[in-house]
Amino acid sequence: MIMRVARLMTVIALIYVGACSPTKELVQTPYQELYRPQYHFTPAINWTNDPNGLVYYEGEYHLFYQYNPFSSTWGHMSWGHAVSKDLLHWEHLPIALHEYLDPRTNDSTMVFSGTVVIDKNNTSGLCSGKECMVAIYTSHVHSRGHTVVQHQSLAYSNDKGRTWTRYDKNPILDMELKDFRDPKVFWYEPEQKWVMALVVPDQFVVRFYESKNLTSWTQTGEFGKKGDIRKIWECPDLYEVPVEGNPNQKKWVLSLSCSHPQGLSFVGMQYFVGSFDGQTFQPDESEVKTRYVDYGKDFYAGIVYNNFKTESGNPVMIGWANNWAYGASIPTEPWRSAMSIPRELSLRDTQDGMQLVQKPLLATGTLKGEVLSGNIEGNNLWLEVEIEAGKSEDSGIRILKGGIGETVIGYRNSKQAVYLDRTRSGFVSFHPDFASEESAVIEPVDGKIKLEILVDESIVEVFVNGGLRTISDQVFPSEADLRAEIFGEGVSVKGWKMKSAWVKDGN
Ligand code: FRU
């Protein structure tokens, strides 16, 4: 408890220091405040939402992110920036792209979500040397609280992303639409050209464009009005994914953000599996099934890295670990919102068709510390749980368990579903929609359900049966000295304490 009070005092001091200045983003906080994730990315202070411009370049993984330099709620959207050599330990850099005034109209322009590419052959003519980094983002022009237009703009960097210059002929793509955003751009090798996928959110449509130089774009196709169309679409991405056990077989996956499988008031992500011919995306299934990326409430706006695949050719995705429904109310200070653990993507050929499989990035395992046998205690854990299906109607593990609160992860045999119940997880009353139970239907394999559970203070990510289902949820435990305990018949657990990626010599 004393520890918690000390943490709180540090937090209060930092809020005071950081309150009035946008330049304080490089403020070093202790990264030990109450609820501060220890191996997930969080900005030092203030609000973040979508990951942006994920790209690997010259030994560095870049993470740009939607960022409010002034406060811990959404607004003044800019691109925050961090770099890492392993996707786990991050170094904060100054804001890459700030909100600005449109030079023609003087209207305020926020820098919404987008991409960074490496322009390897200086196709844009903007590189001072042979190559440079180019950012393509949505310029969100607004006046007196109203959106004027969303168009796409470009900025470039000749010093590995440390400083950025906005292109003087922006915008590069303007359809005079109020909702037209989140460009994902990548190099399409077969035709030696750039491809852009972006959404018309309220029409449930992804549009595809092509370009030889990143500055002039022509539409080539469109896909939409399929799958989950209950809420607007945002943040599309299109990438090739190898099939498990057959790495030479690859399929194109189109993923995007939409509503949540369990209710219209929440956001989530879905994906389609198919082919891309350089012009448009074609799903494999003639009757398209709605397939969700994650069944938790806290995985949104996920995109994959450009210019990087794992050794076995898998793309790596990072998502925003929060939900628009209650995101602005989560009880963390002086920052708000985290990124998910980076996930390696593959496809599994199942009886129910090709399905996305997600695994925590292999390197995350390097943060495994002490092996826990007997008592499993702590807030930063990696747990491997095996459940023999059918031994009990309800079996699993209670984590972050104190005298009163607990988060329950289990398998209900009659429903054939894994669930995460955070209704008693601690502090839940900060928003009426937060207390919830999430579940995902999944069949046992050889009579077993296998869970990999990453617990990091206020984020829990559950990977089921090698990543065929995931459930990612935030929780805010309100007690100290928390532990984990299995329940039901036929359950076994292996555990590790996770080391901190933020606190030197942290445990
Ligand atoms: C998704 C989103 C994007 C937009 C950004 C603004 O969470 O709404 O569509 O570009 O956030 O911050």
PDB file of C-alpha atoms in Angstrom, residues 227-230 258-262 268-271 289-295 355-356 358 468-470:
ATOM      1  CA  GLY A 227     -18.887  -8.329 -43.103  1.00  0.00           C
ATOM      2  CA  ASP A 228     -19.678  -6.109 -40.132  1.00  0.00           C
ATOM      3  CA  ILE A 229     -21.221  -2.861 -41.389  1.00  0.00           C
ATOM      4  CA  ARG A 230     -23.014  -1.822 -38.222  1.00  0.00           C
ATOM      5  CA  CYS A 258     -15.417  -1.484 -37.165  1.00  0.00           C
ATOM      6  CA  SER A 259     -17.888  -2.377 -34.423  1.00  0.00           C
ATOM      7  CA  HIS A 260     -17.304  -4.960 -31.719  1.00  0.00           C
ATOM      8  CA  PRO A 261     -18.602  -8.546 -31.962  1.00  0.00           C
ATOM      9  CA  GLN A 262     -20.494  -8.074 -28.713  1.00  0.00           C
ATOM     10  CA  GLY A 268     -13.475  -3.770 -32.701  1.00  0.00           C
ATOM     11  CA  MET A 269     -11.689  -5.114 -35.775  1.00  0.00           C
ATOM     12  CA  GLN A 270     -12.549  -7.524 -38.591  1.00  0.00           C
ATOM     13  CA  TYR A 271     -10.647  -9.099 -41.467  1.00  0.00           C
ATOM     14  CA  LYS A 289     -18.323 -14.601 -43.143  1.00  0.00           C
ATOM     15  CA  THR A 290     -17.763 -11.894 -40.575  1.00  0.00           C
ATOM     16  CA  ARG A 291     -14.497 -12.655 -38.800  1.00  0.00           C
ATOM     17  CA  TYR A 292     -13.163 -10.577 -35.945  1.00  0.00           C
ATOM     18  CA  VAL A 293      -9.519  -9.994 -35.112  1.00  0.00           C
ATOM     19  CA  ASP A 294      -9.907  -9.865 -31.321  1.00  0.00           C
ATOM     20  CA  TYR A 295     -12.822 -10.585 -28.984  1.00  0.00           C
ATOM     21  CA  GLN A 355      -8.478 -17.842 -40.173  1.00  0.00           C
ATOM     22  CA  LEU A 356      -6.069 -15.295 -38.776  1.00  0.00           C
ATOM     23  CA  GLN A 358      -1.880 -14.067 -33.760  1.00  0.00           C
ATOM     24  CA  LEU A 468      -6.635 -18.659 -33.235  1.00  0.00           C
ATOM     25  CA  ARG A 469      -8.623 -16.417 -30.904  1.00  0.00           C
ATOM     26  CA  THR A 470      -7.461 -13.474 -28.822  1.00  0.00           C
TER      27      THR A 470
END
